[in-house]
Coordinates of C-alpha atoms and ligand atoms in Angstrom, one line a residue:
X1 CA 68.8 117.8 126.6
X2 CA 68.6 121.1 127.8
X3 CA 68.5 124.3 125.8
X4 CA 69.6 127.6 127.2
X5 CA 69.4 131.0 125.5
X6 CA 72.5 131.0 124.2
X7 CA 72.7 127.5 122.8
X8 CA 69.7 129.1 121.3
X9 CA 71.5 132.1 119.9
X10 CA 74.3 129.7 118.8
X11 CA 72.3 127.3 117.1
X12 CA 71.1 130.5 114.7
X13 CA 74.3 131.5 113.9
X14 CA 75.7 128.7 113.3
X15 CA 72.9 127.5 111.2
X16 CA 73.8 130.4 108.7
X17 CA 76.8 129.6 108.4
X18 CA 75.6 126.0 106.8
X19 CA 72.8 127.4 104.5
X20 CA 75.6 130.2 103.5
X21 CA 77.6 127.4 101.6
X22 CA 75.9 124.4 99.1
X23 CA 77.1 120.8 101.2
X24 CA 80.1 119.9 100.9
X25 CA 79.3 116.9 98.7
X26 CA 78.2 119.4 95.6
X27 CA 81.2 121.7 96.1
X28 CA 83.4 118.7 96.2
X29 CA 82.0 117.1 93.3
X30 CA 82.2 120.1 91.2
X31 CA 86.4 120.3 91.9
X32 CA 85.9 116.5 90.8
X33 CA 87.1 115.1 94.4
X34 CA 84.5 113.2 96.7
X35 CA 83.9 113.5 100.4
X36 CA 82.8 110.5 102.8
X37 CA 82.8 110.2 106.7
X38 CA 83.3 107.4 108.5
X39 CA 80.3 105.8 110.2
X40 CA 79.7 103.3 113.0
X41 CA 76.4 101.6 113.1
X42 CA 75.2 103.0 116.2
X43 CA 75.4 106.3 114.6
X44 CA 72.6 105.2 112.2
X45 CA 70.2 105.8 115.3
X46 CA 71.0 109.5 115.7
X47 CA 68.6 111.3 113.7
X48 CA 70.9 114.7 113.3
X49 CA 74.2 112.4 112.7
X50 CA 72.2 111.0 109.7
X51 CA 71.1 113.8 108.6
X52 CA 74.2 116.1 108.2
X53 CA 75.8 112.4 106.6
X54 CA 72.7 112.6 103.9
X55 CA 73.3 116.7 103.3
X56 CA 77.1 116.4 103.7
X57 CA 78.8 113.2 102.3
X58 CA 78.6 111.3 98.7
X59 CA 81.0 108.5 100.0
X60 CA 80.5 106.1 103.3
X61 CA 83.4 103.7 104.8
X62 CA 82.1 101.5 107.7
X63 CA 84.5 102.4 110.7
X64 CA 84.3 98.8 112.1
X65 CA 81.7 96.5 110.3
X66 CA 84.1 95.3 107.5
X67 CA 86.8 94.4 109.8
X68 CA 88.2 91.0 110.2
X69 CA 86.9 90.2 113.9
X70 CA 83.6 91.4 112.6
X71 CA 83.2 89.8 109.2
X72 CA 84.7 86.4 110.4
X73 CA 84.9 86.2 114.3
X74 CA 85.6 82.6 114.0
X75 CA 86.9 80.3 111.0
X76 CA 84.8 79.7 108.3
X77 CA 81.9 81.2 110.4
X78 CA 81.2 84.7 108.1
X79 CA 78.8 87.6 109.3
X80 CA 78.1 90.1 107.4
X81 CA 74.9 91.4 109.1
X82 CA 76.7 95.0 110.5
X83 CA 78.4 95.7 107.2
X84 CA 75.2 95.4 104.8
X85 CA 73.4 98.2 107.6
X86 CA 76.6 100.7 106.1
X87 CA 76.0 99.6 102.6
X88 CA 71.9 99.8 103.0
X89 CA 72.5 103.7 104.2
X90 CA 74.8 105.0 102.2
X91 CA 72.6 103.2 98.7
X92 CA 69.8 105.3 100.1
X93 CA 71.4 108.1 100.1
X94 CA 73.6 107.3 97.3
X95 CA 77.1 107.7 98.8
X96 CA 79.8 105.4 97.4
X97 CA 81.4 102.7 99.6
X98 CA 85.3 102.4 100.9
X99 CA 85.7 98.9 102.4
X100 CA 87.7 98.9 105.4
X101 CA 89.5 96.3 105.5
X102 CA 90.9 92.5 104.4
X103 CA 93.9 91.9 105.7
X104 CA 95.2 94.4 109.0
X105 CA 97.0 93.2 112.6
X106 CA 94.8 95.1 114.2
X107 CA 91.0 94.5 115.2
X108 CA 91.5 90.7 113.8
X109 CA 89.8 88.4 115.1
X110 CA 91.6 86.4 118.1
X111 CA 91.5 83.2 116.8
X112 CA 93.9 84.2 113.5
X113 CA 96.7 85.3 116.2
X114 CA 96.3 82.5 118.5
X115 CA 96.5 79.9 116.1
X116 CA 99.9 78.4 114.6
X117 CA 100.7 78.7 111.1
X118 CA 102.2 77.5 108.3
X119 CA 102.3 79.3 105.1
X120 CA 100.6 77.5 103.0
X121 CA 97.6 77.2 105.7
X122 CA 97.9 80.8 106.6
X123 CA 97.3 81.6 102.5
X124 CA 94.5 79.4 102.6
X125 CA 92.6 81.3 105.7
X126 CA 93.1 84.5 104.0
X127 CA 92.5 83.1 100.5
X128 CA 88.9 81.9 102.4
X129 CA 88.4 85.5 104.1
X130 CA 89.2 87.6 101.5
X131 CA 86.6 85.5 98.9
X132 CA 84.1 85.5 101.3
X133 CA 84.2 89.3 101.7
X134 CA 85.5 90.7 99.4
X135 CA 82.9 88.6 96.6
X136 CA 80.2 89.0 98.9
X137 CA 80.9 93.2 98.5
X138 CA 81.2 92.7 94.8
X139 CA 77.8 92.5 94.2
X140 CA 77.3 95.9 95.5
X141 CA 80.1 97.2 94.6
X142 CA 82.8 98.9 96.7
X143 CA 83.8 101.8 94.9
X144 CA 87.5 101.2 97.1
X145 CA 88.8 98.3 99.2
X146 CA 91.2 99.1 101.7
X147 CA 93.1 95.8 101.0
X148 CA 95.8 95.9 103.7
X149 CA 96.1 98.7 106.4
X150 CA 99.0 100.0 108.6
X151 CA 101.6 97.0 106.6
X152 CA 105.0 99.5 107.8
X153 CA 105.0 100.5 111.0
X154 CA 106.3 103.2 113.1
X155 CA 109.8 102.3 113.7
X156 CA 112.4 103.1 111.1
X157 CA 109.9 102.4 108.5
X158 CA 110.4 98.6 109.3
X159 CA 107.4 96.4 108.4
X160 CA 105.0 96.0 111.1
X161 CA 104.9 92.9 113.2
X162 CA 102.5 90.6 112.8
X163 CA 101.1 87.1 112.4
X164 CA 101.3 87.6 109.1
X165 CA 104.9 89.4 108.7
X166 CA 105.8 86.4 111.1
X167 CA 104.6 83.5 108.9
X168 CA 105.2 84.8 105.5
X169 CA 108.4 86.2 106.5
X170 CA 108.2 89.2 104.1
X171 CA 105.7 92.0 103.9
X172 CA 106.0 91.9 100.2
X173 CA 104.8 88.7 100.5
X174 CA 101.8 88.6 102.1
X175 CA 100.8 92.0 100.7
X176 CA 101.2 90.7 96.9
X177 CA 99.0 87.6 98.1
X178 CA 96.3 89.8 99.8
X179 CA 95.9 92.1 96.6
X180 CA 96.2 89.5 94.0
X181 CA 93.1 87.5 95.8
X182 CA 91.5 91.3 96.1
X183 CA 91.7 91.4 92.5
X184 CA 90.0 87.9 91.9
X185 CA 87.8 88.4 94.1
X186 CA 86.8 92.4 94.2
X187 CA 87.7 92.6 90.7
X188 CA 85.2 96.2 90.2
X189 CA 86.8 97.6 93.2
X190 CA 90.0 100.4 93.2
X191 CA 92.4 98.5 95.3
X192 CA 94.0 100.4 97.6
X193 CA 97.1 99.9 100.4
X194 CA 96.4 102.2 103.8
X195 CA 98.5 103.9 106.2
X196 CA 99.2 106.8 108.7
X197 CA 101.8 108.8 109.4
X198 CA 103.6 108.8 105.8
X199 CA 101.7 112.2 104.6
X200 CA 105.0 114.0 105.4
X201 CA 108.1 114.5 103.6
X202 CA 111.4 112.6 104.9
X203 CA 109.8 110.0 107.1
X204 CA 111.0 106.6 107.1
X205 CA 107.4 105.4 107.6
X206 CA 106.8 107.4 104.0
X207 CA 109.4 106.7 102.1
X208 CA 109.0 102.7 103.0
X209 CA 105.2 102.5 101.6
X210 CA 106.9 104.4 98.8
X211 CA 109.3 101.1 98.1
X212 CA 106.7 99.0 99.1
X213 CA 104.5 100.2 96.7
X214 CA 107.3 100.4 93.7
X215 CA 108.9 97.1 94.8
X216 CA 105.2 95.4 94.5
X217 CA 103.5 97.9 91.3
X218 CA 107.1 95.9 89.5
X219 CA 106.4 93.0 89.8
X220 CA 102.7 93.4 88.7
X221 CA 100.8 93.2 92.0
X222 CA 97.4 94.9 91.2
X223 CA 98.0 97.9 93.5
X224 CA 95.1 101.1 92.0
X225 CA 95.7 103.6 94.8
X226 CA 97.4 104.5 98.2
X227 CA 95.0 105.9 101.1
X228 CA 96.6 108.9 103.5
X229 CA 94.9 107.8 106.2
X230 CA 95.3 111.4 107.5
X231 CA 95.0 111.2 111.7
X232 CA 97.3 114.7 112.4
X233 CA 97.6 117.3 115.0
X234 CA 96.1 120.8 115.2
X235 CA 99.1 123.4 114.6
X236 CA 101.4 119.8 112.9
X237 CA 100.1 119.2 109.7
X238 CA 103.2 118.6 107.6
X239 CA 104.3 121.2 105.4
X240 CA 103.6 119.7 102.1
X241 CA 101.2 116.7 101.3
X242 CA 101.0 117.9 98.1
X243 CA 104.5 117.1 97.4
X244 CA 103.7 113.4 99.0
X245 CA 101.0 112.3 97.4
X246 CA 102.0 113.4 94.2
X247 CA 105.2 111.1 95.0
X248 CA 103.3 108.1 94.8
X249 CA 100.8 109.0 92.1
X250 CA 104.1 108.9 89.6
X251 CA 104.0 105.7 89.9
X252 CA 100.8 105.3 88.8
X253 CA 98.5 105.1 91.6
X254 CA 95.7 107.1 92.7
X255 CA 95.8 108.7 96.2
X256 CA 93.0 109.6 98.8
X257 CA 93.0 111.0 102.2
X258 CA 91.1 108.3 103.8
X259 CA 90.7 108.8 107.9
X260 CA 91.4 112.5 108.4
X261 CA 91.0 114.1 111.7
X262 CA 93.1 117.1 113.5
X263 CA 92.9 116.3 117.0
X264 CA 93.8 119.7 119.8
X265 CA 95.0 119.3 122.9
X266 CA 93.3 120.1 125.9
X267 CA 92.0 122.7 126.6
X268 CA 90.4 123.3 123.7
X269 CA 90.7 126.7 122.5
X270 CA 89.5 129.0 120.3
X271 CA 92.7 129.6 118.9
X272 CA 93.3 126.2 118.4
X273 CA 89.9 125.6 116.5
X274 CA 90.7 128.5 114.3
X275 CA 94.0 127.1 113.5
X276 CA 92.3 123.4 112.8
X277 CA 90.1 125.7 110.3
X278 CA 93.2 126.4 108.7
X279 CA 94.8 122.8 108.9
X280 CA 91.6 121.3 107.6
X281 CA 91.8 123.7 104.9
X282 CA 95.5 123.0 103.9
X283 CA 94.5 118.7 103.5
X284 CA 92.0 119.4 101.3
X285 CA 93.8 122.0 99.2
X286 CA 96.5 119.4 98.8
X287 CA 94.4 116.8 97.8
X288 CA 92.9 119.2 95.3
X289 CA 96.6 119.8 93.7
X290 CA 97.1 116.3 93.1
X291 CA 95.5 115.2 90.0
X292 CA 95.2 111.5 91.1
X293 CA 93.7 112.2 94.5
X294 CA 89.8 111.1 94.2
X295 CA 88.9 111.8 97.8
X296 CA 88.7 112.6 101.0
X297 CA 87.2 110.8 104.4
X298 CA 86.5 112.2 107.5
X299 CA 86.8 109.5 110.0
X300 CA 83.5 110.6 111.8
X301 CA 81.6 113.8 111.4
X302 CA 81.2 114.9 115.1
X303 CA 83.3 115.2 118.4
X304 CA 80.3 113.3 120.2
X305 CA 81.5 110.0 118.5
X306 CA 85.3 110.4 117.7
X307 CA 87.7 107.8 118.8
X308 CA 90.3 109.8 119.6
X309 CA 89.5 110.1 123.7
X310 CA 89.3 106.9 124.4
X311 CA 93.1 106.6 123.1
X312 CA 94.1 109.6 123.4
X313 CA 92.7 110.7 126.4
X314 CA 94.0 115.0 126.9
X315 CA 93.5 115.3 123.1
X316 CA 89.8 115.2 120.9
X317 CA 88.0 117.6 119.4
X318 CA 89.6 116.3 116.0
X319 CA 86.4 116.5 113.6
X320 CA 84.3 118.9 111.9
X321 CA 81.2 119.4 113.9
X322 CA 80.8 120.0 117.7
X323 CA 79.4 117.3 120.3
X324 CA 76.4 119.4 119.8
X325 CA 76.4 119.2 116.2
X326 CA 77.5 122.9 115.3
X327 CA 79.8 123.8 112.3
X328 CA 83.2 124.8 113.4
X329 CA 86.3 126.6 112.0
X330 CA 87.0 123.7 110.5
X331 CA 83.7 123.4 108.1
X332 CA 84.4 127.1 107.0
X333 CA 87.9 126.0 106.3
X334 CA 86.7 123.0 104.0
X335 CA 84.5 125.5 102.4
X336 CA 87.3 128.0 101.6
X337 CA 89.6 125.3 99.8
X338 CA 86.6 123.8 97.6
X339 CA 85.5 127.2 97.0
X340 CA 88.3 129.2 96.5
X341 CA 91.5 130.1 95.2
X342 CA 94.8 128.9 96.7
X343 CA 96.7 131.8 97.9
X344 CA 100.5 132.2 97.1
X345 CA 101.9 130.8 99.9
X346 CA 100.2 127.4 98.9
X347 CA 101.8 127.1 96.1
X348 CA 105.2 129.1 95.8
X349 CA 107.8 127.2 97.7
X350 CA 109.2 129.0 100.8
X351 CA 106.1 130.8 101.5
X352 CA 104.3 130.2 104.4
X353 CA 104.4 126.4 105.8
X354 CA 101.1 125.5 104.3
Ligands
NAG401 C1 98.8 74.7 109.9 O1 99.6 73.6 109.6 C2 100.5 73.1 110.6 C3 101.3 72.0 110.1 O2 100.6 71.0 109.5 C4 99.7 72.7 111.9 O3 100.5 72.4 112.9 C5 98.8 73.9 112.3 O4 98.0 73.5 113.4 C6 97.9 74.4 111.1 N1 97.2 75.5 111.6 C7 95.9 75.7 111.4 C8 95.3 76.9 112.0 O5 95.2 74.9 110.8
NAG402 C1 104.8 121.4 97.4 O1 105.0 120.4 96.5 C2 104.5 120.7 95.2 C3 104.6 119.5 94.3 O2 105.9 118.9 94.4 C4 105.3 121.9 94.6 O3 104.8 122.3 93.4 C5 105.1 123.1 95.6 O4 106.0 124.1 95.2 C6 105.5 122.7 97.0 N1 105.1 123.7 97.9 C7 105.9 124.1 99.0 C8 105.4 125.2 99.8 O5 107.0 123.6 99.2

């Protein structure tokens, strides 16, 4: 690592800007939201990753440990070796857990697409995952599950294609199945249905969950919450999230933000970290408008780690601290909505976008 003068003179600046504010966790806490990061395992190793998760962050989810191709990479065979090292940190530091997650068509393990189904042998394998997760978590417990992730997907607000959509034939279906066996089997976990892009107002992707989660809280299927999973654009972040999540908490769910990042696009300017100050700052004042919405998680704490590159390859610097660690415009704008008032234009309709 090297160390020039000015990283120097950086470093010291930016350090006041930390001390000037108590963590995040405390002021979150006090305006009775919590604030988690997701964590990889490998990020256990870095010493200043840790520490700004200890300082920073009262709730933990596991970015890949929990996942179906991890947990049980082939049938029957259960490891659960990864996720216990995310549950072991964030005990010590005593950060609540957000499992991530049963039943998803992404990240699951090969053998579940390759094989051929039928119904009632396609209930059974995800009757046999979901109680050998999901009650092996119990103990701990999860404060949230994640109990199915990305279930509509981006087209029309269809459902998303999958092995499952395929062999059930409905997403209700499968859906109802996975949170019922949740509840059996995670019964002290809030059971929660995930998704992206459905923060924004007049989106088919949105206004599906919405049904989705209606049709399914009808007919009785144990449904607590519905996680924002909160992956948005610097300068895009829709005009009212408020108005969104308060949406779905009429019907009686809590809401969380539950993977936010605001990715820029290349090159990465000042201007455009200022304005990802202010975008950060706009999520969380939404989430603090909504009476139901418990939370917030980062997905990641610093650009070193983010996923975003490696899938979106001109866009990244979508988190909260630098590749070096330092506080950007974004931490000062978390700051500003835990610690102060709203102004106007958040809250008087046709004022300002945000
Ligand atoms: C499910 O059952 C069908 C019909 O009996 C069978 O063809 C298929 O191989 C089974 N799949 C698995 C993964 O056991
Ligand atoms: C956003 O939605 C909330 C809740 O429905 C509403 O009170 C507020 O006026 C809206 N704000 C804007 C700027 O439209």
């Amino acid at each position: 690592m090297k160390f020039s003068l000015i990283s120097a003179v950086a470093l010291l600046a930016a350090a006041s800007t930390v001390e000037a504010a108590a963590p995040l966790k405390d002021l979150a806490s006090k305006k009775g939201i919590y604030i988690g990061a997701a964590l990889g395992n490998g990020n256990l190793a870095d010493a200043e990753f840790v520490k700004i998760l200890k300082r920073e962050f009262n709730h933990i989810t596991p970015e890949n440990s929990m996942k179906w191709e991890v947990t049980e990479p082939s049938p029957a065979t259960f490891s659960f070796g990864l996720g216990d090292e995310i549950v072991e940190a964030a005990l010590a530091q005593k950060a609540k857990l957000r499992g991530h997650t049963l039943v998803w068509h992404s990240q699951l393990a090969p053998w579940v697409n390759q094989a051929t189904w039928t119904k009632a042998n396609l209930t059974y394998a995800i009757e046999r995952h979901i109680k050998a997760v999901a009650g092996y978590y119990n103990n701990v417990p999860l404060d949230h599950w994640d109990v199915v992730n990305e279930v509509i997907s981006d087209s029309n607000g269809l459902p998303r294609d999958s092995v499952f959509l395929k062999t059930f034939g409905s997403v209700d279906a499968y859906v109802e199945l996975a949170f019922r066996l949740a509840k059996k089997y995670a019964p002290k976990s809030k059971l929660y249905i995930n998704d992206y892009n459905m923060e924004g107002e007049a989106i088919a992707k949105s206004d599906a969950l919405y049904e989705l989660t209606k049709r399914l809280l009808k007919k009785g299927v144990p449904i607590d919450g519905v996680g924002a999973q909160g992956h948005m654009l610097v300068g895009q972040v829709p005009s009212n999230i408020t108005a969104v999540l308060e949406k779905f908490t009429k019907l009686g769910v809590d809401v969380a933000i539950t993977e936010l990042d605001i990715r820029a696009t290349l090159p990465f300017t000042q201007d455009k970290l200022d304005q990802q100050g202010k975008d950060y700052e706009a999520v969380f004042r939404a989430c603090l408008a909504v009476k139901r919405c418990k939370g917030i998680t980062l997905w990641g704490i610093t650009d070193k780690y983010s996923w975003i590159p490696g899938v979106f390859p001109t866009e990244g610097a979508a988190l909260v601290w630098d590749e070096n660690y330092q506080p950007k415009p974004a931490y000062d704008g978390i700051v500003r909505a835990l610690t102060t008032k709203a102004p106007a234009s958040y809250t008087k309709p046709g004022k300002g976008k945000n």
